[in-house]
XYZ file of N, CA and C in Angstrom:
390
model
N -31.167 -16.673 19.437
C -31.311 -17.307 18.138
C -31.274 -18.816 18.290
N -32.094 -19.464 17.546
C -32.052 -20.920 17.554
C -30.938 -21.383 16.622
N -30.663 -22.648 16.684
C -29.547 -23.194 15.923
C -29.650 -22.963 14.413
N -30.783 -23.243 13.753
C -30.846 -22.981 12.305
C -30.715 -21.488 11.979
N -31.285 -20.633 12.848
C -31.158 -19.183 12.616
C -29.712 -18.742 12.766
N -29.011 -19.323 13.750
C -27.609 -18.983 13.976
C -26.759 -19.397 12.783
N -26.996 -20.584 12.288
C -26.225 -21.064 11.137
C -26.504 -20.201 9.908
N -27.753 -19.824 9.685
C -28.094 -18.963 8.549
C -27.432 -17.597 8.696
N -27.408 -17.065 9.911
C -26.766 -15.768 10.154
C -25.258 -15.855 9.893
N -24.644 -16.952 10.325
C -23.210 -17.139 10.104
C -22.891 -17.231 8.612
N -23.718 -17.938 7.876
C -23.490 -18.062 6.436
C -23.639 -16.721 5.738
N -24.626 -15.927 6.151
C -24.824 -14.613 5.544
C -23.650 -13.691 5.840
N -23.158 -13.718 7.084
C -22.054 -12.829 7.423
C -20.770 -13.243 6.696
N -20.521 -14.542 6.587
C -19.347 -14.999 5.833
C -19.468 -14.652 4.355
N -20.669 -14.805 3.801
C -20.894 -14.473 2.396
C -20.648 -12.984 2.150
N -21.118 -12.169 3.076
C -20.910 -10.730 2.934
C -19.443 -10.351 3.005
N -18.716 -10.963 3.939
C -17.294 -10.661 4.064
C -16.518 -11.156 2.846
N -16.906 -12.300 2.323
C -16.262 -12.790 1.094
C -16.544 -11.864 -0.083
N -17.734 -11.288 -0.116
C -18.064 -10.318 -1.163
C -17.185 -9.085 -1.079
N -16.926 -8.628 0.144
C -16.027 -7.489 0.321
C -14.623 -7.857 -0.152
N -14.158 -9.045 0.221
C -12.831 -9.496 -0.216
C -12.737 -9.611 -1.728
N -13.785 -10.134 -2.348
C -13.790 -10.251 -3.812
C -13.761 -8.868 -4.452
N -14.495 -7.936 -3.877
C -14.478 -6.569 -4.401
C -13.104 -5.939 -4.302
N -12.422 -6.174 -3.190
C -11.059 -5.647 -3.017
C -10.127 -6.244 -4.069
N -10.244 -7.547 -4.306
C -9.368 -8.194 -5.289
C -9.652 -7.718 -6.710
N -10.924 -7.513 -7.055
C -11.261 -7.006 -8.391
C -10.728 -5.582 -8.557
N -10.909 -4.765 -7.533
C -10.395 -3.394 -7.598
C -8.875 -3.394 -7.733
N -8.215 -4.279 -6.996
C -6.764 -4.370 -7.108
C -6.352 -4.810 -8.509
N -7.077 -5.758 -9.092
C -6.759 -6.208 -10.450
C -6.877 -5.053 -11.438
N -7.916 -4.249 -11.292
C -8.080 -3.083 -12.175
C -6.946 -2.081 -12.009
N -6.607 -1.785 -10.773
C -5.555 -0.803 -10.520
C -4.206 -1.324 -11.001
N -3.939 -2.600 -10.765
C -2.678 -3.188 -11.225
C -2.616 -3.162 -12.750
N -3.719 -3.481 -13.407
C -3.732 -3.451 -14.877
C -3.536 -2.027 -15.400
N -4.072 -1.058 -14.685
C -3.899 0.334 -15.114
C -2.484 0.860 -14.873
N -1.671 0.099 -14.158
C -0.283 0.516 -13.945
C 0.625 0.120 -15.112
N 0.115 -0.595 -16.081
C 0.936 -1.055 -17.206
C 1.559 0.105 -17.981
N 0.821 1.166 -18.322
C 1.482 2.270 -19.023
C 2.607 2.913 -18.210
N 2.443 2.956 -16.909
C 3.500 3.504 -16.051
C 4.721 2.613 -16.110
N 4.517 1.302 -16.082
C 5.641 0.376 -16.177
C 6.385 0.534 -17.497
N 5.644 0.687 -18.572
C 6.294 0.838 -19.877
C 7.048 2.147 -19.988
N 6.528 3.178 -19.337
C 7.142 4.490 -19.447
C 8.268 4.711 -18.442
N 8.049 4.267 -17.199
C 8.994 4.611 -16.141
C 9.584 3.408 -15.428
N 9.363 2.215 -15.911
C 9.858 1.024 -15.225
C 11.377 0.973 -15.216
N 11.905 0.206 -14.271
C 13.356 0.057 -14.152
C 13.868 -0.949 -15.173
N 15.145 -0.863 -15.474
C 15.762 -1.818 -16.374
C 15.562 -1.442 -17.829
N 16.039 -2.289 -18.686
C 15.923 -2.050 -20.118
C 14.551 -2.399 -20.649
N 14.452 -2.307 -21.950
C 13.176 -2.549 -22.624
C 12.668 -3.971 -22.373
N 13.552 -4.944 -22.434
C 13.156 -6.334 -22.229
C 12.618 -6.543 -20.821
N 13.311 -5.986 -19.820
C 12.876 -6.131 -18.437
C 11.494 -5.517 -18.233
N 11.246 -4.379 -18.855
C 9.939 -3.734 -18.713
C 8.833 -4.597 -19.325
N 9.117 -5.235 -20.443
C 8.103 -6.092 -21.058
C 7.869 -7.364 -20.238
N 8.898 -7.889 -19.622
C 8.726 -9.028 -18.711
C 7.876 -8.595 -17.517
N 8.155 -7.404 -16.995
C 7.379 -6.884 -15.863
C 5.911 -6.704 -16.245
N 5.656 -6.216 -17.449
C 4.274 -6.046 -17.914
C 3.582 -7.409 -18.012
N 4.277 -8.403 -18.531
C 3.710 -9.746 -18.604
C 3.369 -10.290 -17.221
N 4.251 -10.063 -16.267
C 3.983 -10.505 -14.892
C 2.792 -9.775 -14.294
N 2.702 -8.483 -14.560
C 1.593 -7.690 -14.028
C 0.262 -8.145 -14.637
N 0.265 -8.446 -15.908
C -0.952 -8.959 -16.549
C -1.355 -10.290 -15.915
N -0.371 -11.161 -15.693
C -0.660 -12.455 -15.066
C -1.208 -12.263 -13.650
N -0.630 -11.339 -12.896
C -1.106 -11.086 -11.540
C -2.530 -10.546 -11.568
N -2.825 -9.638 -12.492
C -4.176 -9.078 -12.587
C -5.206 -10.160 -12.902
N -4.869 -11.049 -13.818
C -5.793 -12.137 -14.166
C -5.966 -13.084 -12.979
N -4.872 -13.404 -12.295
C -4.955 -14.299 -11.142
C -5.726 -13.666 -9.985
N -5.655 -12.345 -9.842
C -6.446 -11.670 -8.809
C -7.944 -11.825 -9.086
N -8.313 -11.760 -10.349
C -9.721 -11.961 -10.706
C -10.134 -13.405 -10.412
N -9.264 -14.357 -10.742
C -9.549 -15.764 -10.436
C -9.661 -15.958 -8.923
N -8.758 -15.342 -8.172
C -8.779 -15.481 -6.712
C -10.058 -14.908 -6.116
N -10.578 -13.845 -6.712
C -11.815 -13.268 -6.182
C -12.978 -14.246 -6.305
N -12.945 -15.077 -7.333
C -14.003 -16.072 -7.512
C -13.796 -17.298 -6.629
N -12.597 -17.475 -6.115
C -12.283 -18.674 -5.334
C -12.280 -18.439 -3.824
N -12.709 -17.278 -3.369
C -12.690 -16.998 -1.936
C -13.623 -17.904 -1.142
N -14.605 -18.495 -1.781
C -15.520 -19.373 -1.053
C -14.893 -20.733 -0.765
N -13.841 -21.049 -1.454
C -13.149 -22.311 -1.213
C -12.238 -22.157 0.009
N -11.937 -23.262 0.702
C -11.082 -23.156 1.898
C -9.685 -22.616 1.600
N -9.173 -22.884 0.414
C -7.833 -22.428 0.055
C -7.846 -21.064 -0.625
N -9.004 -20.495 -0.873
C -9.116 -19.228 -1.588
C -8.396 -18.061 -0.928
N -8.619 -17.809 0.375
C -7.897 -16.699 1.017
C -6.374 -16.892 1.012
N -5.922 -18.131 1.131
C -4.475 -18.390 1.093
C -3.918 -18.091 -0.299
N -4.645 -18.479 -1.321
C -4.242 -18.203 -2.700
C -4.155 -16.698 -2.947
N -5.171 -15.967 -2.487
C -5.182 -14.516 -2.664
C -4.059 -13.856 -1.866
N -3.734 -14.399 -0.696
C -2.625 -13.854 0.096
C -1.301 -14.070 -0.635
N -1.140 -15.225 -1.254
C 0.064 -15.468 -2.053
C 0.180 -14.488 -3.216
N -0.955 -14.123 -3.805
C -0.928 -13.142 -4.893
C -0.535 -11.758 -4.387
N -0.895 -11.454 -3.145
C -0.466 -10.176 -2.571
C 1.057 -10.132 -2.467
N 1.637 -11.256 -2.080
C 3.103 -11.343 -1.997
C 3.714 -11.184 -3.387
N 3.120 -11.837 -4.401
C 3.620 -11.681 -5.772
C 3.518 -10.233 -6.249
N 2.441 -9.561 -5.880
C 2.283 -8.158 -6.271
C 3.360 -7.302 -5.616
N 3.702 -7.605 -4.371
C 4.778 -6.867 -3.705
C 6.122 -7.112 -4.390
N 6.355 -8.346 -4.798
C 7.603 -8.652 -5.511
C 7.624 -7.945 -6.860
N 6.492 -7.926 -7.557
C 6.415 -7.231 -8.844
C 6.630 -5.731 -8.666
N 6.409 -5.224 -7.466
C 6.633 -3.811 -7.195
C 8.075 -3.381 -7.366
N 8.980 -4.337 -7.478
C 10.385 -3.996 -7.720
C 10.582 -3.351 -9.084
N 9.619 -3.498 -9.966
C 9.759 -2.955 -11.312
C 9.374 -1.483 -11.399
N 8.637 -0.979 -10.423
C 8.218 0.417 -10.460
C 7.803 0.849 -9.055
N 8.212 2.047 -8.676
C 7.836 2.557 -7.362
C 6.325 2.717 -7.251
N 5.677 3.151 -8.318
C 4.225 3.336 -8.294
C 3.524 2.008 -8.044
N 3.977 0.946 -8.687
C 3.385 -0.367 -8.483
C 3.665 -0.871 -7.071
N 4.850 -0.599 -6.551
C 5.170 -0.994 -5.182
C 4.253 -0.288 -4.193
N 4.019 0.997 -4.406
C 3.127 1.754 -3.534
C 1.724 1.146 -3.546
N 1.215 0.845 -4.740
C -0.113 0.240 -4.853
C -0.165 -1.131 -4.185
N 0.883 -1.911 -4.369
C 0.917 -3.247 -3.774
C 0.934 -3.166 -2.247
N 1.657 -2.196 -1.696
C 1.692 -2.041 -0.237
C 0.316 -1.619 0.287
N -0.331 -0.695 -0.402
C -1.658 -0.236 0.029
C -2.655 -1.395 -0.005
N -2.682 -2.145 -1.100
C -3.638 -3.248 -1.197
C -3.267 -4.404 -0.268
N -1.979 -4.613 -0.012
C -1.581 -5.650 0.955
C -2.068 -5.268 2.352
N -1.996 -3.987 2.696
C -2.498 -3.542 4.000
C -4.010 -3.735 4.094
N -4.714 -3.416 3.037
C -6.167 -3.642 3.018
C -6.459 -5.136 3.156
N -5.680 -5.961 2.474
C -5.896 -7.400 2.523
C -5.620 -7.950 3.924
N -4.589 -7.451 4.589
C -4.304 -7.888 5.961
C -5.475 -7.521 6.873
N -6.041 -6.336 6.678
C -7.228 -5.954 7.439
C -8.396 -6.877 7.176
N -8.592 -7.257 5.924
C -9.676 -8.177 5.573
C -9.446 -9.542 6.220
N -8.199 -10.007 6.197
C -7.902 -11.291 6.832
C -8.170 -11.230 8.329
N -7.881 -10.099 8.954
C -8.179 -9.927 10.372
C -9.673 -9.995 10.640
N -10.461 -9.356 9.771
C -11.918 -9.435 9.922
C -12.413 -10.867 9.734
N -11.847 -11.588 8.780
C -12.236 -12.983 8.545
C -11.892 -13.845 9.751
N -10.716 -13.637 10.293
C -10.298 -14.405 11.469
C -11.226 -14.109 12.652
N -11.544 -12.831 12.862
C -12.447 -12.468 13.955
C -13.838 -13.052 13.777
N -14.330 -13.032 12.557
C -15.649 -13.594 12.286
C -15.651 -15.104 12.504
N -14.588 -15.774 12.082
C -14.498 -17.221 12.297
C -14.432 -17.556 13.783
N -13.694 -16.743 14.550
C -13.636 -16.964 16.004
C -14.990 -16.722 16.641
N -15.670 -15.677 16.204
C -16.996 -15.368 16.738
C -17.969 -16.511 16.447
N -17.891 -17.045 15.250
C -18.790 -18.141 14.886
C -18.434 -19.417 15.652
N -17.158 -19.636 15.913
C -16.768 -20.821 16.677
C -17.261 -20.721 18.116
N -17.273 -19.508 18.672
C -17.763 -19.320 20.026
C -19.267 -19.341 20.127
N -19.956 -19.099 19.026
C -21.424 -19.055 19.022
C -22.050 -20.401 18.688
N -21.234 -21.410 18.449
C -21.775 -22.733 18.133
C -22.619 -23.239 19.289
N -23.737 -23.846 19.005
C -24.532 -24.432 20.076
C -23.747 -25.529 20.784
N -23.652 -25.440 22.091
C -22.916 -26.435 22.875
C -21.433 -26.154 22.954
N -20.964 -24.990 22.509
C -19.533 -24.660 22.576
C -19.274 -23.704 23.731
N -19.784 -24.010 24.899
C -19.634 -23.125 26.062
C -18.413 -23.470 26.823
């Protein structure tokens, strides 16, 4: 591949991987939002604590959607990783939410590994980077 073809290929592969990451974040936002009835019904603590937990879950779901749109920015993956940590902390309010947060955090760690590998591959494929 020549240099312009290589750069175009790198951009396409990064765009595709970011699309997968955005899809994961949107799916997580949907699943987290669908956990609200479970939190209201089976959440820990009193009524007030459950409503605070629901408010936090709504905020996390909205921020996950925002993070999916920001993955193209250099700070986007870091922002989304921070939201994964917040989702794990919010899991203290319900075992079901904790289970979902662990599953999506594992998927996110896998995605970050793919991103890191792709970035390393692209750094090694740079013209003159022998």
